Short mmCIF file of C-alpha atoms in Angstrom, two decimals:
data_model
loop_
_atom_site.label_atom_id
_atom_site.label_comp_id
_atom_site.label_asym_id
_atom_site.label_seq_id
_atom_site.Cartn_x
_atom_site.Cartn_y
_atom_site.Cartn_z
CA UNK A 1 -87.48 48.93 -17.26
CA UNK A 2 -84.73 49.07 -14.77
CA UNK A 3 -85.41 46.58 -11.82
CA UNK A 4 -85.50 48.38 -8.30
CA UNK A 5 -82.49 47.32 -7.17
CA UNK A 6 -80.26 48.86 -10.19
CA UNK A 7 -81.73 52.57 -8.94
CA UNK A 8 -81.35 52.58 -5.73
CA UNK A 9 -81.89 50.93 -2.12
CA UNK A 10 -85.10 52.40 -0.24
CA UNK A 11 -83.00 54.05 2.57
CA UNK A 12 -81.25 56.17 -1.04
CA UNK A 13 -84.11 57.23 -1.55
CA UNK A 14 -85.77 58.20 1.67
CA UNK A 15 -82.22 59.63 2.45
CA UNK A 16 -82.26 61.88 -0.63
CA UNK A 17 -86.03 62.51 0.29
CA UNK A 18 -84.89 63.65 3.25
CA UNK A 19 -82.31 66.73 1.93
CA UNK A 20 -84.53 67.97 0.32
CA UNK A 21 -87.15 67.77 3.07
CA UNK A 22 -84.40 69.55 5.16
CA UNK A 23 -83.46 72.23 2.38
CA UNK A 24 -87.25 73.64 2.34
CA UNK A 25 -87.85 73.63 5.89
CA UNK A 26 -84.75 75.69 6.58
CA UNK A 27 -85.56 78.24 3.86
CA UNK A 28 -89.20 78.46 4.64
CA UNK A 29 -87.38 79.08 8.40
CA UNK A 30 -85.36 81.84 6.75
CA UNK A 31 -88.39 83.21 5.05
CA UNK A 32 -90.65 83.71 8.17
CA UNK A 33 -93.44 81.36 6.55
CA UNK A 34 -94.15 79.25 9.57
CA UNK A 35 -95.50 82.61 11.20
CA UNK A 36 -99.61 81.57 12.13
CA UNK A 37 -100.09 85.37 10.18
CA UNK A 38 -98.70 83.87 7.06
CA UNK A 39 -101.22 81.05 7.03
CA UNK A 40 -104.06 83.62 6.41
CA UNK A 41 -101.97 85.77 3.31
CA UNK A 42 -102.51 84.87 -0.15
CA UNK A 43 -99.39 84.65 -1.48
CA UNK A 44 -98.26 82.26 0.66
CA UNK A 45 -99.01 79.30 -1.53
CA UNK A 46 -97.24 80.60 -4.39
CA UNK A 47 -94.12 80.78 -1.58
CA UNK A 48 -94.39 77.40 -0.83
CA UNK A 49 -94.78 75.91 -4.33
CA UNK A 50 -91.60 78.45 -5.14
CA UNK A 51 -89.47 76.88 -2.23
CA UNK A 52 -90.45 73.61 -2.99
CA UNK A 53 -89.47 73.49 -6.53
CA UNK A 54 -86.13 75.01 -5.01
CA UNK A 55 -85.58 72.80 -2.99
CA UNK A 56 -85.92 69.95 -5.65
CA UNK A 57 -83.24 71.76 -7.70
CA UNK A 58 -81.02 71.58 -4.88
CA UNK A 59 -81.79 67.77 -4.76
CA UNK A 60 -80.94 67.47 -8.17
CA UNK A 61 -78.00 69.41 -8.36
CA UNK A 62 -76.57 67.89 -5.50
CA UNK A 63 -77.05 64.38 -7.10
CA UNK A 64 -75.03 65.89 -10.18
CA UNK A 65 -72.24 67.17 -8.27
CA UNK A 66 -71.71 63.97 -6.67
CA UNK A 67 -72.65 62.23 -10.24
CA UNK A 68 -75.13 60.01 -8.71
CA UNK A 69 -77.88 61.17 -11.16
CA UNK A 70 -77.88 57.48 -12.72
CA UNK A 71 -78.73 56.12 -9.65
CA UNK A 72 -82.24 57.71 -9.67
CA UNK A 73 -85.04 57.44 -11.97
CA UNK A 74 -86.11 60.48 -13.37
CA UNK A 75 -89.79 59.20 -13.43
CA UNK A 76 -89.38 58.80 -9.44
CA UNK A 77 -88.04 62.27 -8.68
CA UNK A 78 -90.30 63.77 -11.04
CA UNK A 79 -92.69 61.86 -8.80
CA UNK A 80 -91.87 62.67 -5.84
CA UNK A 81 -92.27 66.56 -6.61
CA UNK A 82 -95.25 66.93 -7.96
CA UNK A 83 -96.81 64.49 -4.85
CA UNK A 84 -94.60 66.81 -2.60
CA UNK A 85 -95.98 70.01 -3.68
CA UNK A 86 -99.34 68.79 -4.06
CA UNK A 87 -98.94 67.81 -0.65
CA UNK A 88 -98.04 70.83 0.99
CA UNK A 89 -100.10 73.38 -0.87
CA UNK A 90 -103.03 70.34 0.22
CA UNK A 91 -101.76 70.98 4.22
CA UNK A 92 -101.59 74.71 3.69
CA UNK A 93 -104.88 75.26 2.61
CA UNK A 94 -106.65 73.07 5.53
CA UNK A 95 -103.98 74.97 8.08
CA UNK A 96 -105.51 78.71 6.69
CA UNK A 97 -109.20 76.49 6.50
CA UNK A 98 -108.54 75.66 10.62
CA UNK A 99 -107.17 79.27 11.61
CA UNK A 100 -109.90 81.27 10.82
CA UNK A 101 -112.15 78.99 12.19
CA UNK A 102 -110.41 79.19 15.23
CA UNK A 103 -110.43 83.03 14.87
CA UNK A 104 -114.56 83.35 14.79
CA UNK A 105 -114.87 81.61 17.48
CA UNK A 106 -112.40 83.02 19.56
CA UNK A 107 -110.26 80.25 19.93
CA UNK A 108 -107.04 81.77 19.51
CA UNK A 109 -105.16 84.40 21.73
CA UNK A 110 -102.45 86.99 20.92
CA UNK A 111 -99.89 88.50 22.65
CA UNK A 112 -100.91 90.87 25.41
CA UNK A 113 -100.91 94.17 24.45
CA UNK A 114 -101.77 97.47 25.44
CA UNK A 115 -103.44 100.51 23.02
CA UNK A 116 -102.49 104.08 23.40
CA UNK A 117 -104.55 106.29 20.48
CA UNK A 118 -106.63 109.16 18.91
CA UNK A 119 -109.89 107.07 19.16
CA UNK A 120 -110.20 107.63 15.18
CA UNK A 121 -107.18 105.15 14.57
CA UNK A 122 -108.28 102.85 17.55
CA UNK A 123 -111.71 102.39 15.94
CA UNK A 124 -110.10 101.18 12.94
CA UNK A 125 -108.46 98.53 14.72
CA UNK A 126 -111.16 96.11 15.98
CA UNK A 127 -110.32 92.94 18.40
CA UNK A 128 -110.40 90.45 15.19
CA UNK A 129 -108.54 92.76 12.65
CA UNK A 130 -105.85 92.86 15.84
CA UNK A 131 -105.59 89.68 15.77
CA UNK A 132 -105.55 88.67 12.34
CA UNK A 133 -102.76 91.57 11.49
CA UNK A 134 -100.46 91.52 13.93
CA UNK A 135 -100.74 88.71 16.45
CA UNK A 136 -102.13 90.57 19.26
CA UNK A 137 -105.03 90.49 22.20
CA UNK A 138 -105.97 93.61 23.39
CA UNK A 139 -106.02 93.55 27.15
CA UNK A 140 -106.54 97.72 27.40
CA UNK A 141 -107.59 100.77 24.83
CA UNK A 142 -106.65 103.99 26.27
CA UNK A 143 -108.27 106.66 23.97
CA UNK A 144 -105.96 110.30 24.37
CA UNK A 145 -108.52 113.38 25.31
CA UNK A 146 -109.93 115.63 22.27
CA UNK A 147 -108.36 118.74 23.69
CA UNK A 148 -106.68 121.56 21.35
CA UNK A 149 -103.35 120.35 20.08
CA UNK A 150 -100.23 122.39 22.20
CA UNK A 151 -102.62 123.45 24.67
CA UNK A 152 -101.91 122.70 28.78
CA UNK A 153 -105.13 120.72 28.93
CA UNK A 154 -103.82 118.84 26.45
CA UNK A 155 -101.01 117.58 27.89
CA UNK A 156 -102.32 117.39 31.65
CA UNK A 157 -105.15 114.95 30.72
CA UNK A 158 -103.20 112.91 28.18
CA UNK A 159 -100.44 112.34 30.98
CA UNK A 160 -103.08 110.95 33.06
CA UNK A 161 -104.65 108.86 30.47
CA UNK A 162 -100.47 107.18 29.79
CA UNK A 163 -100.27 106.90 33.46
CA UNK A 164 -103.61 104.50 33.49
CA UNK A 165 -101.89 102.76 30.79
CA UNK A 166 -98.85 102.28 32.44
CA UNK A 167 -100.33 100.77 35.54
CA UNK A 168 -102.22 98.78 33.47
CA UNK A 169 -99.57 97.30 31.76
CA UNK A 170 -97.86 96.41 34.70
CA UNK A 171 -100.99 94.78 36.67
CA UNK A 172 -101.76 92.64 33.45
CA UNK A 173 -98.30 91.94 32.34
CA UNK A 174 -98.30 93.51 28.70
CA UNK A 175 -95.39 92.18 26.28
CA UNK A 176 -95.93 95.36 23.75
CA UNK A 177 -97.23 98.72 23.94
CA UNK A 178 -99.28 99.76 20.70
CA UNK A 179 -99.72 103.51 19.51
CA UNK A 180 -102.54 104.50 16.69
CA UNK A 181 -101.57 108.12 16.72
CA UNK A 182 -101.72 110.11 13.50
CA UNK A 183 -98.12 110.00 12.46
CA UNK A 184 -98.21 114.23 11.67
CA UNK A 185 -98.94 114.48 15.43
CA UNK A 186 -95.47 114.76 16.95
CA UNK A 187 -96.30 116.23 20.16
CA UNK A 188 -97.93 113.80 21.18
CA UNK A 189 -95.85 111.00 20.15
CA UNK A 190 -93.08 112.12 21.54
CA UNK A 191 -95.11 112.99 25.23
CA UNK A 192 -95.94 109.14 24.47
CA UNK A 193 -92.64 108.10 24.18
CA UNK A 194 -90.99 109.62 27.03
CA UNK A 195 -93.74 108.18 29.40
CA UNK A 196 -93.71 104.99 27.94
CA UNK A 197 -89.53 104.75 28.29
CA UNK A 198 -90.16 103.59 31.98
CA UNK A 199 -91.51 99.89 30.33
CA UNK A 200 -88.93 97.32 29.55
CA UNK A 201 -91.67 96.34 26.94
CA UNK A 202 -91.09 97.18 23.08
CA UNK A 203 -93.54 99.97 21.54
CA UNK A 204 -94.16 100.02 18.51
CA UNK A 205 -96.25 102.87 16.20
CA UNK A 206 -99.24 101.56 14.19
CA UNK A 207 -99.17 102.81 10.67
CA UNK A 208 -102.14 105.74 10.19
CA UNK A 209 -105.01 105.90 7.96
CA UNK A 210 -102.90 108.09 5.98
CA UNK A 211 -99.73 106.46 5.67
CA UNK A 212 -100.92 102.54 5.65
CA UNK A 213 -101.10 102.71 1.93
CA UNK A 214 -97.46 104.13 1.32
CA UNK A 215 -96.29 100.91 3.45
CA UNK A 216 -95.92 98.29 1.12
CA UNK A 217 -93.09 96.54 2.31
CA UNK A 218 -92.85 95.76 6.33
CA UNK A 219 -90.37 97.84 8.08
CA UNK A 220 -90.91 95.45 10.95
CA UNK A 221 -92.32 91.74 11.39
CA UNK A 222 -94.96 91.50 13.74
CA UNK A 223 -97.28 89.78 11.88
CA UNK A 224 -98.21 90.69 8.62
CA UNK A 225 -98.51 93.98 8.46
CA UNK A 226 -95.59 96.81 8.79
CA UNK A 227 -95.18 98.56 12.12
CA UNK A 228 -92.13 100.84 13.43
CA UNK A 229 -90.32 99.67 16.41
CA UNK A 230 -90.09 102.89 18.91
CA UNK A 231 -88.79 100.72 21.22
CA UNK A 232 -87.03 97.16 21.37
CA UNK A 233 -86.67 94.93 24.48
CA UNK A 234 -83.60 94.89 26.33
CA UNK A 235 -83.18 91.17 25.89
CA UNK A 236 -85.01 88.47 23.57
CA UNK A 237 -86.33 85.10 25.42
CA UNK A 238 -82.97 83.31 23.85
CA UNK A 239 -80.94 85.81 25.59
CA UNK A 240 -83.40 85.85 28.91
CA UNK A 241 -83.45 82.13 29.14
CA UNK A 242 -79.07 82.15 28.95
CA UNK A 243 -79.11 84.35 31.53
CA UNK A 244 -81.38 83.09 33.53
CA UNK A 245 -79.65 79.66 33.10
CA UNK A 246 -75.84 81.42 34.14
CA UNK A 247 -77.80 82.98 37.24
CA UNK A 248 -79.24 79.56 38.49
CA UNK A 249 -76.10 77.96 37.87
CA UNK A 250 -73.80 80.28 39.85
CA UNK A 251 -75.69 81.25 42.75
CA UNK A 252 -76.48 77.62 43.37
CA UNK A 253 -72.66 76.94 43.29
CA UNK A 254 -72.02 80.25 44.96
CA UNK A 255 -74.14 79.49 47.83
CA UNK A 256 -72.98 76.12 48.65
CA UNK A 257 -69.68 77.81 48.62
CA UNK A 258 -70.76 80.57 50.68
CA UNK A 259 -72.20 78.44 53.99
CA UNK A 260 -69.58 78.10 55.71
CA UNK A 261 -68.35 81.75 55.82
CA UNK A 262 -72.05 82.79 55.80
CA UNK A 263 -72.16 80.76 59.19
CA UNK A 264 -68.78 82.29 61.08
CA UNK A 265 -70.33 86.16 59.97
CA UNK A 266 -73.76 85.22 61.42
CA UNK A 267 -72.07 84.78 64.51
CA UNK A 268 -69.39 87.91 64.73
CA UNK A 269 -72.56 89.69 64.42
CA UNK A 270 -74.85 88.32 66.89
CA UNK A 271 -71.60 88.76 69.14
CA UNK A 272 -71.18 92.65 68.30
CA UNK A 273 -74.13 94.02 68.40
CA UNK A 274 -78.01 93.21 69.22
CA UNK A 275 -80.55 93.41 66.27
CA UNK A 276 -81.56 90.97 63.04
CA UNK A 277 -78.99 88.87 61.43
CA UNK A 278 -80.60 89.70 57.86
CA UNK A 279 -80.99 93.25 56.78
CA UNK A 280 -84.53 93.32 54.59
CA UNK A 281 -85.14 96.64 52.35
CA UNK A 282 -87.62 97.69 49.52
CA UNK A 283 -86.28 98.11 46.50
CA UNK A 284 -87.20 98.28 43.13
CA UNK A 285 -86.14 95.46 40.28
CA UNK A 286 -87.84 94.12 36.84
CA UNK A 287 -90.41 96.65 35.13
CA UNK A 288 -90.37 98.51 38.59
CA UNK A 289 -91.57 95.96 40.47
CA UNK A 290 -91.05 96.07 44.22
CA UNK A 291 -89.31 92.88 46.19
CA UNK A 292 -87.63 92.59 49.65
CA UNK A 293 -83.95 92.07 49.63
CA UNK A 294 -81.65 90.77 51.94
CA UNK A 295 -78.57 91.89 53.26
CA UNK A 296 -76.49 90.82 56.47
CA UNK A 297 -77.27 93.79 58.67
CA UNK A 298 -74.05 96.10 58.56
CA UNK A 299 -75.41 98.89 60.38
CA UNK A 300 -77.02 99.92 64.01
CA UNK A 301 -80.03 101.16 62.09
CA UNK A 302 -82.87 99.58 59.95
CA UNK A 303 -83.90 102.33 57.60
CA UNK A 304 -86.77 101.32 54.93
CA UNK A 305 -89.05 104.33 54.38
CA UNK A 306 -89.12 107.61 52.78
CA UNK A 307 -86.70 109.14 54.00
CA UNK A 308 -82.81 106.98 53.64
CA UNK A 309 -80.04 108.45 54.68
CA UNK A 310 -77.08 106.72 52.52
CA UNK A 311 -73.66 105.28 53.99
CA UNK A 312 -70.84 107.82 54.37
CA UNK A 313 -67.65 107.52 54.59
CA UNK A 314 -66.54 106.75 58.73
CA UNK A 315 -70.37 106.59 59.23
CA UNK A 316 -71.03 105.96 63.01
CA UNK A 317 -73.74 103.64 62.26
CA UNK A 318 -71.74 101.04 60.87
CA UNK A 319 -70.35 98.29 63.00
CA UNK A 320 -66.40 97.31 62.96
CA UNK A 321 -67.67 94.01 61.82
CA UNK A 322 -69.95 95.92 59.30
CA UNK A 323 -67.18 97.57 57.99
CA UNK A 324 -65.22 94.46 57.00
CA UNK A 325 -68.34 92.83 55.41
CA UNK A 326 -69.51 96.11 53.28
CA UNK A 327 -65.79 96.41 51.98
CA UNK A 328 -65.38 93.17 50.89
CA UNK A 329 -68.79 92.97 49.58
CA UNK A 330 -69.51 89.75 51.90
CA UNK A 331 -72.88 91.91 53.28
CA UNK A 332 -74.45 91.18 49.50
CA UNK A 333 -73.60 87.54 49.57
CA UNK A 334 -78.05 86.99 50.78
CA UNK A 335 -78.64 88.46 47.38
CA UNK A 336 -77.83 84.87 45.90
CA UNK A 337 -81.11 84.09 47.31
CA UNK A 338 -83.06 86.86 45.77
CA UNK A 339 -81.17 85.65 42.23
CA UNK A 340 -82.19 82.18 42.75
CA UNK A 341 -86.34 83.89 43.52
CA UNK A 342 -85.76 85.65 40.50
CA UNK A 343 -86.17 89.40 41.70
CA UNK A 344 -82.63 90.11 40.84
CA UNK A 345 -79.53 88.73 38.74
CA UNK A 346 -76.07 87.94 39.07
CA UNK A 347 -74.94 90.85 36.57
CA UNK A 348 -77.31 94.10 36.44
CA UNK A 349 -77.89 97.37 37.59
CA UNK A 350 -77.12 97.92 41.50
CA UNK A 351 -81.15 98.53 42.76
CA UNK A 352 -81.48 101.50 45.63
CA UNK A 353 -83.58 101.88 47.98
CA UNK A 354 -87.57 103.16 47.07
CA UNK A 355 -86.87 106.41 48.31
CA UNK A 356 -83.75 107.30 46.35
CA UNK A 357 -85.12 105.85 43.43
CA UNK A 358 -88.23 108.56 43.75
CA UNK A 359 -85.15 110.68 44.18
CA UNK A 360 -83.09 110.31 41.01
CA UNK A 361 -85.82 109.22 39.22
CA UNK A 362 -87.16 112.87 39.18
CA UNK A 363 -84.04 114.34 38.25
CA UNK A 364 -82.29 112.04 35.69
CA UNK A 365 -83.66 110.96 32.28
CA UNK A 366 -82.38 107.46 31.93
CA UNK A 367 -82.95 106.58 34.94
CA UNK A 368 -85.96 104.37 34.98
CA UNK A 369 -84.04 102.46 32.02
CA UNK A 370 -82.31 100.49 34.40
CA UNK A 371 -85.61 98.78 34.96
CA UNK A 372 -85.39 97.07 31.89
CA UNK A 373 -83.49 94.12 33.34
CA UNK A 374 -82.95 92.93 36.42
CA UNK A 375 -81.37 94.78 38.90
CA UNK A 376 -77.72 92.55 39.83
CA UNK A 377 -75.90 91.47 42.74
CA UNK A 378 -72.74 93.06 40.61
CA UNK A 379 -72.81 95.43 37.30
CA UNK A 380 -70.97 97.31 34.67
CA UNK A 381 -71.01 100.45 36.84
CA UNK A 382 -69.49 99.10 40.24
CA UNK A 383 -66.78 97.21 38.55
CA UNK A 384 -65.72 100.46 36.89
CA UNK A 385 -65.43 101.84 40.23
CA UNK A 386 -68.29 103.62 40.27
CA UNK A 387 -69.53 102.23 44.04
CA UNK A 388 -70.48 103.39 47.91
CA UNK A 389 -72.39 107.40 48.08
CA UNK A 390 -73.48 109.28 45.44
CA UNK A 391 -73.08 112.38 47.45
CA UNK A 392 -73.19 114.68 43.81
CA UNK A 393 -75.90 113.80 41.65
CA UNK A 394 -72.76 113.75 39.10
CA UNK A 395 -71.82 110.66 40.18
CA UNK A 396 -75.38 109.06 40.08
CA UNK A 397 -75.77 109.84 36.18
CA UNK A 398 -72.37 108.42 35.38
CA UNK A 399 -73.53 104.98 37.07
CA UNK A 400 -76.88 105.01 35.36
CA UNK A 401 -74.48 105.89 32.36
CA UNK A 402 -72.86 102.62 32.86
CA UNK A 403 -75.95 101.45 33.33
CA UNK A 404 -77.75 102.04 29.89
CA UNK A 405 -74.54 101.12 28.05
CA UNK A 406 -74.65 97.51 29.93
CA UNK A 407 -78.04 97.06 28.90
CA UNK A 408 -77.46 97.98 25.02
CA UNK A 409 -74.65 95.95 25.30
CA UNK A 410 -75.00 92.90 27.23
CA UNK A 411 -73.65 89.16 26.14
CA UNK A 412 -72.93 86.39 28.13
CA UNK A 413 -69.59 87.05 27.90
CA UNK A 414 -69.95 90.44 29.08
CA UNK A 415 -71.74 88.82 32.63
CA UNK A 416 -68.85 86.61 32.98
CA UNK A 417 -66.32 89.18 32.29
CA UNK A 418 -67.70 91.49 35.22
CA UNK A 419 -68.40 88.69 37.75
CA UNK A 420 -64.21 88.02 37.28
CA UNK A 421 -63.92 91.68 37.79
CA UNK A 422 -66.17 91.42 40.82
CA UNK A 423 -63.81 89.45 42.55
CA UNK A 424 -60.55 91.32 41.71
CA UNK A 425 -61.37 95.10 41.64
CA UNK A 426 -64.85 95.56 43.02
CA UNK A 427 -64.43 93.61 46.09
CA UNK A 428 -61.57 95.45 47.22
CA UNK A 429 -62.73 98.97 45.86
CA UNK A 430 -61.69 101.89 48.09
CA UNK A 431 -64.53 103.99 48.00
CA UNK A 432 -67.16 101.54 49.48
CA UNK A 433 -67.67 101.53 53.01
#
């Protein structure tokens, strides 16, 4: 019997332990089976043992390549796998033991979703089964009204009912929208739809009693079971959490920058003309959400309610000072504050005033899509020249245009490439004023 030494050091070994350790955690990674919904599946020990004995061929033809093989006693790896997978399928089982456990009692929570349904399909959808299948807590069922398919009723009282849902989706901060609909009923799902297009919150269709058995394979991971994605969110968290980082970074620089010019404008207008320094209006930003923002007053009027009258071109209610400031852009520079309280971003879609948003809202279709980011300081739209009135309503649906195609579109690179824009063609566009 070979002594220790003539097959390898201990580090060798825990080294070599380690690739392999490495190998199956990326591929189970790749595989989605470190979802909690996996846990509870029965085929997921067969997975594991499957990846693991992978991941041991790797090993082993690694060791070949690099003909190493004689350095390592067969006995050991052999060993070492069958502890290994006796190991995990051990940890496995007392993981799936501990979940639904923690399921009776309650113990675990989903993400917050709301229900939208015939209350057949909702009744076949309990609290637990939730859950268990796809990963959710219910936090509202909104059962649609038993009238006559096509008829007026129909559609007046199932409006109502999405409206309830909306609100309460938006007072309890849902992150999906669930619909148990039969999947023949198209009227509906497309009344559904429309309503629902105002949420920057993916929706997603629940499979019916009559076509859950032709699913077999998931069209869409949310747990284990297949669902169809109506809907997706603008951003992911990954994407949310880089932007949010570029946003903190630069308004933080950009505001530092920004004092002392802040400080000589503050006092050309206090010198002008009598009134605020700061301009504060309603408008609306995230999911629709209403917050205050600030602008250095550029006008002899405060206007904030239902009834706006927009800038025009040689407008009498703008100051001389005003009129510098709103061409260069230098009345938005308060905004950084409202980017670094999170009600707006550096890069989005310009927000309006309440009242025109009632306005266009009414009479555009895509127009509540630009809720699902944050409004910006700066956006696709205004850099593309697309800035000051909106006398035509024309111009309005080429900006949401912009719009939409910035959010299908957006990368960091893309927020970068319009704040340089910002400061060579927006800033010195001839059309605001």
């Amino acid at each position: 019997m070979l002594a220790f030494n003539e097959v390898g050091s201990l580090s060798e070994y825990l080294g070599e332990g380690g690739d392999a350790g490495l190998f199956f955690v990326l591929l189970m990674n790749s595989l989605g089976l470190y979802r909690a919904s996996i846990l509870l599946s029965r085929g997921q020990l067969r997975a594991v043992a499957g990846g693991w004995l992978m991941a041991m061929a790797a090993l082993v033809g690694f060791l070949f390549l690099l003909k190493s093989t004689a350095y390592y006693s067969r006995g050991g790896l052999i060993t070492f796998a069958l502890l290994g997978v006796a190991f995990l399928l051990g940890w496995r089982v007392i993981l799936a033991a501990q979940l639904r456990n923690a399921l009776a009692e309650g113990q675990v929570n989903g993400r917050r979703v709301i229900l939208i349904g015939d209350e057949a399909e909702l009744a076949r959808h309990s609290p637990r089964d939730l859950l268990m299948n796809y990963g959710a807590h219910d936090i509202g069922r909104f059962p649609l009204s038993r009238c006559d398919p096509g008829g007026a009723e129909l559609f007046s009282r199932d409006s109502e009912i999405i409206t309830n849902a909306i609100r309460a989706a938006r007072t309890h901060e849902a992150e999906k929208v669930l619909i148990a609909i039969s999947w023949n009923d198209e009227q509906r799902r497309k009344l559904i739809c429309e309503r629902l297009r105002i949420l920057p919150v993916p929706i997603f269709l629940l499979p019916d009693r009559s076509s859950e058995t032709l699913l077999t394979q998931p069209l869409m991971n949310m747990g284990r079971s297949a669902v169809i994605q109506l809907q997706r969110a603008a951003l992911s968290r990954v994407e949310l959490f880089v932007k949010r980082g570029f946003d903190l970074i630069l308004a933080t620089l950009g505001g530092i920058l920004a004092l002392p010019l802040l400080l000589i404008v503050a006092i050309l207008i206090k010198l002008e003309s009598a009134g605020p320094l700061i301009f504060k209006q309603r408008r609306r930003g995230f999911n629709g959400r209403e917050f205050t923002i600030y602008k250095l007053r550029t006008m002899t009027v405060l206007e904030d309610g239902p009834n706006i009258r927009q800038a025009e071109r040689n407008d009498v209610r703008i100051t001389r000072v005003g009129s510098v400031l709103r061409r260069t852009s230098i009345d938005e520079v308060p905004q950084l504050l409202n980017v670094l309280l999170g009600d707006m971003s550096l890069v989005g879609p310009r927000p309006h005033a309440v009242a025109h948003d009632d306005q266009y809202s009414a009479c555009i279709g895509d127009y509540a899509f630009r809720n699902h980011v944050k409004p910006g300081l700066t956006g696709w739209a205004q850099v593309n020249g697309l800035r000051g009135e909106t006398a035509q309503i024309e111009l309005m649906k080429r900006r949401v245009d912009y719009d939409v195609w910035y959010i299908n579109n957006w990368s960091l690179w893309l927020d970068i490439l319009i704040v340089a824009r910002t400061f060579f063609t927006a800033v010195w566009a001839k059309n605001a004023y």
